[in-house]
Amino acid sequence: MNLDSLIDEVIIVTSDDYEKCVLFMIHCLPLIADACPEIGGQGIRSATQYWIDESIDQAELERMRVECWNYLDANSASTNLEKPEFCAIRAVICVLYSEPQSDDNGELLDWFFKMLTSIYIDTEKLMNDLKGVMEEFIVINGVGVKLS
């Protein structure tokens, strides 16, 4: 399985629904938790509280997204796609939007997975880990799709 085929599988499993794509990405974030600075961990918690627990509102989610961007800006890293900690923050930012920023969930997933690829040294391990997350996501969400 390569990145493009994984994106296709996620689109199928999530029925190309934005909220389901975000939930899948949230399930992937533990894979990069070690690369996240403190603000990234806070962002993961906020995304989980908004999307899964429904315990914070849209304004709080937006506040956390702004804090993550401020962290990148304060470190002159808003365009740095090389350092793992900055890529981790950008991956977290992907799940801190309450509404889609485009009509193309595949584009969002592509960007998210590129950030994960920038963090992982071993791309094959990343793909295996992502496949495991996908299989778990299917079970949790009761989706009857068998991965290739």
Coordinates of N, CA and C in Angstrom, one line a residue:
M1 N 0.8 -1.2 0.0 CA 0.0 0.0 0.0 C 0.9 1.2 0.0
N2 N 0.6 2.2 -0.9 CA 1.3 3.5 -0.9 C 0.4 4.6 -0.4
L3 N 0.9 5.8 -0.3 CA 0.2 6.9 0.3 C -1.1 7.2 -0.5
D4 N -1.0 7.2 -1.8 CA -2.2 7.5 -2.6 C -3.3 6.4 -2.4
S5 N -2.9 5.1 -2.4 CA -3.9 4.1 -2.2 C -4.5 4.2 -0.8
L6 N -3.7 4.6 0.2 CA -4.2 4.8 1.6 C -5.3 5.9 1.6
I7 N -5.0 7.0 0.9 CA -5.9 8.1 0.8 C -7.2 7.6 0.2
D8 N -7.1 6.9 -0.9 CA -8.3 6.3 -1.5 C -9.1 5.5 -0.6
E9 N -8.4 4.6 0.2 CA -9.1 3.7 1.2 C -9.8 4.6 2.3
V10 N -9.1 5.6 2.7 CA -9.8 6.5 3.8 C -11.0 7.1 3.2
I11 N -10.9 7.6 2.0 CA -12.1 8.3 1.4 C -13.3 7.3 1.3
I12 N -13.0 6.0 0.9 CA -14.0 5.0 0.8 C -14.6 4.7 2.2
V13 N -13.7 4.5 3.1 CA -14.2 4.1 4.5 C -15.0 5.2 5.2
T14 N -14.6 6.4 4.9 CA -15.3 7.6 5.5 C -16.4 8.1 4.7
S15 N -16.7 7.5 3.6 CA -17.7 7.9 2.6 C -17.4 9.4 2.2
D16 N -16.1 9.8 2.2 CA -15.7 11.1 1.8 C -16.4 12.2 2.6
D17 N -16.7 11.9 3.9 CA -17.4 12.8 4.8 C -16.3 13.5 5.6
Y18 N -16.4 14.8 5.7 CA -15.4 15.6 6.4 C -15.2 15.2 7.8
E19 N -16.3 15.1 8.6 CA -16.2 14.8 10.0 C -15.5 13.4 10.2
K20 N -15.9 12.4 9.4 CA -15.3 11.1 9.5 C -13.8 11.1 9.1
C21 N -13.4 11.9 8.1 CA -12.0 12.1 7.8 C -11.2 12.7 9.0
V22 N -11.8 13.7 9.6 CA -11.2 14.3 10.8 C -11.0 13.2 11.9
L23 N -12.1 12.5 12.1 CA -12.0 11.4 13.2 C -10.9 10.4 12.9
F24 N -10.8 10.1 11.6 CA -9.7 9.2 11.2 C -8.3 9.8 11.5
M25 N -8.2 11.1 11.2 CA -6.9 11.7 11.4 C -6.6 11.8 12.9
I26 N -7.6 12.1 13.7 CA -7.4 12.1 15.2 C -6.9 10.7 15.7
H27 N -7.5 9.7 15.1 CA -7.0 8.3 15.5 C -5.5 8.1 15.1
C28 N -5.1 8.8 14.1 CA -3.7 8.7 13.6 C -2.7 9.5 14.5
L29 N -3.2 10.5 15.2 CA -2.3 11.5 15.9 C -1.4 10.8 17.0
P30 N -1.9 9.8 17.7 CA -1.0 9.1 18.6 C 0.3 8.6 18.0
L31 N 0.3 8.4 16.7 CA 1.5 7.9 16.0 C 2.6 9.0 16.0
I32 N 2.3 10.3 16.2 CA 3.2 11.3 16.2 C 3.3 12.1 17.5
A33 N 2.6 11.6 18.5 CA 2.6 12.3 19.8 C 4.0 12.6 20.3
D34 N 4.9 11.7 20.1 CA 6.3 12.0 20.7 C 7.0 13.2 20.0
A35 N 6.6 13.5 18.8 CA 7.2 14.6 18.0 C 6.5 15.9 18.4
C36 N 5.4 15.9 19.0 CA 4.6 17.1 19.3 C 5.2 17.9 20.5
P37 N 5.4 19.2 20.3 CA 5.7 20.0 21.5 C 4.4 20.1 22.3
E38 N 4.4 20.7 23.5 CA 3.3 20.8 24.4 C 2.0 21.3 23.7
I39 N 2.2 22.3 22.9 CA 1.0 22.9 22.3 C 0.3 21.9 21.3
G40 N 1.1 21.0 20.7 CA 0.5 20.0 19.9 C -0.3 19.0 20.7
G41 N 0.2 18.7 21.9 CA -0.6 17.8 22.7 C -1.9 18.4 23.2
Q42 N -1.8 19.7 23.5 CA -3.0 20.5 23.8 C -4.0 20.5 22.6
G43 N -3.4 20.6 21.4 CA -4.3 20.6 20.2 C -5.0 19.3 20.0
I44 N -4.2 18.2 20.3 CA -4.8 16.9 20.1 C -5.9 16.7 21.2
R45 N -5.7 17.2 22.4 CA -6.8 17.1 23.4 C -8.0 17.9 23.0
S46 N -7.8 19.1 22.5 CA -8.9 19.9 22.1 C -9.7 19.3 20.9
A47 N -9.0 18.7 20.0 CA -9.6 18.1 18.8 C -10.5 16.9 19.3
T48 N -9.9 16.1 20.3 CA -10.6 15.0 20.8 C -11.9 15.5 21.6
Q49 N -11.7 16.6 22.4 CA -12.8 17.1 23.1 C -13.9 17.6 22.2
Y50 N -13.5 18.2 21.1 CA -14.5 18.8 20.2 C -15.2 17.7 19.4
W51 N -14.4 16.9 18.7 CA -14.9 15.9 17.7 C -15.5 14.6 18.4
I52 N -14.9 14.2 19.4 CA -15.3 12.9 20.0 C -16.1 13.1 21.3
D53 N -15.6 13.8 22.2 CA -16.3 14.0 23.5 C -17.4 15.0 23.4
E54 N -17.3 15.9 22.5 CA -18.3 17.0 22.3 C -18.4 17.9 23.6
S55 N -17.2 18.1 24.2 CA -17.2 18.8 25.5 C -16.6 20.2 25.4
I56 N -16.2 20.7 24.2 CA -15.8 22.1 24.0 C -16.6 22.6 22.8
D57 N -16.6 23.9 22.6 CA -17.4 24.5 21.5 C -16.4 24.9 20.4
Q58 N -17.0 25.3 19.3 CA -16.3 25.7 18.1 C -15.3 26.8 18.4
A59 N -15.7 27.7 19.3 CA -14.8 28.9 19.6 C -13.5 28.4 20.3
E60 N -13.6 27.4 21.1 CA -12.4 26.8 21.8 C -11.5 26.1 20.8
L61 N -12.2 25.4 19.9 CA -11.4 24.7 18.9 C -10.6 25.7 18.0
E62 N -11.3 26.8 17.7 CA -10.6 27.8 16.9 C -9.5 28.5 17.7
R63 N -9.7 28.7 19.0 CA -8.7 29.3 19.8 C -7.4 28.4 19.8
M64 N -7.6 27.1 19.9 CA -6.5 26.2 19.9 C -5.8 26.2 18.6
R65 N -6.5 26.3 17.5 CA -5.9 26.4 16.2 C -5.1 27.6 16.0
V66 N -5.6 28.7 16.5 CA -4.8 30.0 16.5 C -3.6 29.9 17.3
E67 N -3.7 29.3 18.5 CA -2.5 29.1 19.3 C -1.4 28.2 18.6
C68 N -1.8 27.2 17.9 CA -0.9 26.4 17.2 C -0.2 27.2 16.1
W69 N -1.0 28.0 15.3 CA -0.4 28.9 14.3 C 0.5 29.9 14.9
N70 N 0.1 30.4 16.1 CA 1.0 31.4 16.8 C 2.3 30.8 17.2
Y71 N 2.3 29.5 17.6 CA 3.5 28.8 18.0 C 4.4 28.7 16.8
L72 N 3.8 28.3 15.6 CA 4.7 28.2 14.4 C 5.2 29.6 14.1
D73 N 4.4 30.6 14.1 CA 4.9 32.0 13.8 C 6.0 32.4 14.7
A74 N 5.8 32.2 16.0 CA 6.8 32.6 17.0 C 8.1 31.9 16.8
N75 N 8.1 30.7 16.2 CA 9.3 30.0 15.9 C 9.8 30.1 14.5
S76 N 9.2 31.1 13.8 CA 9.5 31.4 12.3 C 9.4 30.1 11.6
A77 N 8.3 29.3 11.8 CA 8.2 28.0 11.3 C 6.9 27.7 10.5
S78 N 6.2 28.8 10.2 CA 4.9 28.6 9.5 C 5.0 27.9 8.2
T79 N 6.2 28.0 7.6 CA 6.5 27.3 6.3 C 7.6 26.2 6.4
N80 N 8.0 25.9 7.6 CA 9.0 24.9 7.8 C 8.4 23.5 7.7
L81 N 8.8 22.8 6.7 CA 8.2 21.4 6.5 C 9.3 20.4 6.7
E82 N 10.4 20.7 7.4 CA 11.5 19.8 7.6 C 11.6 19.3 9.1
K83 N 11.4 20.2 10.0 CA 11.6 19.8 11.4 C 10.3 19.0 11.9
P84 N 10.5 17.8 12.5 CA 9.4 17.0 12.9 C 8.4 17.7 13.8
E85 N 8.9 18.5 14.8 CA 8.0 19.2 15.7 C 7.0 20.2 15.0
F86 N 7.5 20.8 13.9 CA 6.7 21.8 13.2 C 5.7 21.0 12.3
C87 N 6.1 19.9 11.7 CA 5.2 19.1 10.9 C 4.2 18.5 11.8
A88 N 4.5 18.1 13.0 CA 3.5 17.6 14.0 C 2.4 18.6 14.3
I89 N 2.9 19.8 14.5 CA 1.9 20.9 14.7 C 1.0 21.1 13.5
R90 N 1.6 21.1 12.3 CA 0.7 21.3 11.1 C -0.2 20.1 11.0
A91 N 0.2 18.9 11.3 CA -0.8 17.8 11.3 C -1.9 18.0 12.3
V92 N -1.6 18.4 13.5 CA -2.6 18.7 14.5 C -3.6 19.8 14.0
I93 N -3.0 20.8 13.4 CA -3.9 21.9 12.9 C -5.0 21.3 11.9
C94 N -4.6 20.3 11.2 CA -5.6 19.7 10.2 C -6.9 19.3 10.9
V95 N -6.8 18.9 12.2 CA -8.1 18.5 12.9 C -8.7 19.6 13.8
L96 N -8.2 20.8 13.6 CA -8.7 21.9 14.5 C -9.6 22.8 13.7
Y97 N -10.1 22.4 12.6 CA -11.1 23.2 11.8 C -12.4 22.5 12.0
S98 N -13.5 23.2 12.4 CA -14.8 22.6 12.6 C -15.5 22.4 11.3
E99 N -15.1 23.2 10.3 CA -15.7 23.1 8.9 C -14.6 22.8 7.9
P100 N -14.9 22.1 6.8 CA -13.9 21.9 5.8 C -13.4 23.2 5.2
Q101 N -12.2 23.2 4.8 CA -11.6 24.4 4.2 C -11.6 24.3 2.7
S102 N -12.0 23.1 2.2 CA -12.2 22.9 0.7 C -13.1 21.8 0.5
D103 N -13.5 21.6 -0.7 CA -14.4 20.5 -1.0 C -13.7 19.2 -1.2
D104 N -12.4 19.2 -1.1 CA -11.6 18.0 -1.4 C -10.9 17.4 -0.2
N105 N -11.6 16.4 0.4 CA -11.1 15.7 1.6 C -9.8 15.0 1.2
G106 N -9.6 14.5 0.0 CA -8.4 13.9 -0.4 C -7.2 14.8 -0.3
E107 N -7.4 16.0 -0.6 CA -6.3 17.0 -0.5 C -5.9 17.2 0.9
L108 N -6.9 17.3 1.8 CA -6.6 17.4 3.3 C -5.9 16.2 3.8
L109 N -6.3 15.0 3.4 CA -5.7 13.8 3.8 C -4.2 13.7 3.3
D110 N -4.1 14.1 2.0 CA -2.7 14.1 1.4 C -1.8 15.0 2.2
W111 N -2.2 16.2 2.5 CA -1.4 17.1 3.3 C -1.1 16.5 4.7
F112 N -2.1 16.0 5.4 CA -1.9 15.4 6.7 C -0.9 14.2 6.6
F113 N -1.0 13.3 5.6 CA -0.1 12.2 5.5 C 1.3 12.7 5.1
K114 N 1.4 13.7 4.4 CA 2.7 14.3 4.1 C 3.4 14.8 5.3
M115 N 2.6 15.4 6.2 CA 3.2 15.8 7.5 C 3.7 14.6 8.3
L116 N 2.9 13.6 8.4 CA 3.3 12.3 9.1 C 4.5 11.7 8.4
T117 N 4.6 11.7 7.1 CA 5.8 11.2 6.4 C 7.0 12.0 6.7
S118 N 6.9 13.3 6.9 CA 8.0 14.1 7.3 C 8.5 13.8 8.7
I119 N 7.7 13.3 9.5 CA 8.0 13.0 10.9 C 8.7 11.6 11.0
Y120 N 8.1 10.6 10.3 CA 8.6 9.3 10.4 C 9.9 9.1 9.5
I121 N 10.8 8.4 10.0 CA 12.0 8.2 9.3 C 11.8 7.0 8.3
D122 N 11.1 6.0 8.8 CA 10.8 4.8 8.1 C 9.4 4.8 7.5
T123 N 9.3 5.1 6.2 CA 8.0 5.2 5.5 C 7.3 3.9 5.5
E124 N 8.0 2.8 5.4 CA 7.3 1.5 5.4 C 6.6 1.3 6.8
K125 N 7.3 1.6 7.9 CA 6.7 1.5 9.2 C 5.5 2.4 9.3
L126 N 5.6 3.6 8.8 CA 4.5 4.5 8.8 C 3.3 3.9 8.1
M127 N 3.5 3.4 7.0 CA 2.4 2.8 6.2 C 1.7 1.6 7.0
N128 N 2.6 0.8 7.6 CA 2.1 -0.3 8.4 C 1.3 0.2 9.6
D129 N 1.8 1.2 10.3 CA 1.1 1.8 11.4 C -0.2 2.4 11.0
L130 N -0.2 3.1 9.9 CA -1.5 3.7 9.4 C -2.5 2.7 9.0
K131 N -2.0 1.6 8.4 CA -2.9 0.5 8.1 C -3.6 -0.1 9.4
G132 N -2.7 -0.2 10.4 CA -3.3 -0.7 11.7 C -4.3 0.3 12.3
V133 N -4.1 1.6 12.1 CA -5.0 2.6 12.6 C -6.3 2.5 11.8
M134 N -6.2 2.3 10.5 CA -7.3 2.1 9.6 C -8.2 0.9 10.0
E135 N -7.5 -0.2 10.2 CA -8.3 -1.4 10.6 C -9.0 -1.2 11.9
E136 N -8.4 -0.5 12.9 CA -9.0 -0.2 14.2 C -10.2 0.7 14.0
F137 N -10.0 1.7 13.1 CA -11.0 2.7 12.8 C -12.2 2.0 12.2
I138 N -12.0 1.1 11.3 CA -13.1 0.3 10.7 C -13.9 -0.4 11.8
V139 N -13.2 -1.1 12.7 CA -13.9 -1.9 13.7 C -14.7 -0.9 14.6
I140 N -14.0 0.1 15.1 CA -14.7 1.1 16.0 C -16.0 1.7 15.4
N141 N -15.9 2.0 14.1 CA -17.0 2.7 13.4 C -17.9 1.7 12.7
G142 N -17.7 0.4 12.8 CA -18.6 -0.5 12.2 C -18.7 -0.5 10.7
V143 N -17.6 -0.1 10.1 CA -17.6 0.0 8.6 C -17.2 -1.4 8.1
G144 N -17.9 -1.9 7.1 CA -17.6 -3.2 6.6 C -16.8 -3.2 5.4
V145 N -15.6 -2.7 5.4 CA -14.7 -2.6 4.3 C -13.4 -3.4 4.6
K146 N -13.0 -4.3 3.7 CA -11.8 -5.0 3.9 C -10.7 -4.3 3.1
L147 N -9.6 -4.0 3.9 CA -8.5 -3.3 3.2 C -7.7 -4.2 2.3
S148 N -7.2 -3.6 1.3 CA -6.4 -4.4 0.3 C -4.9 -4.6 0.8

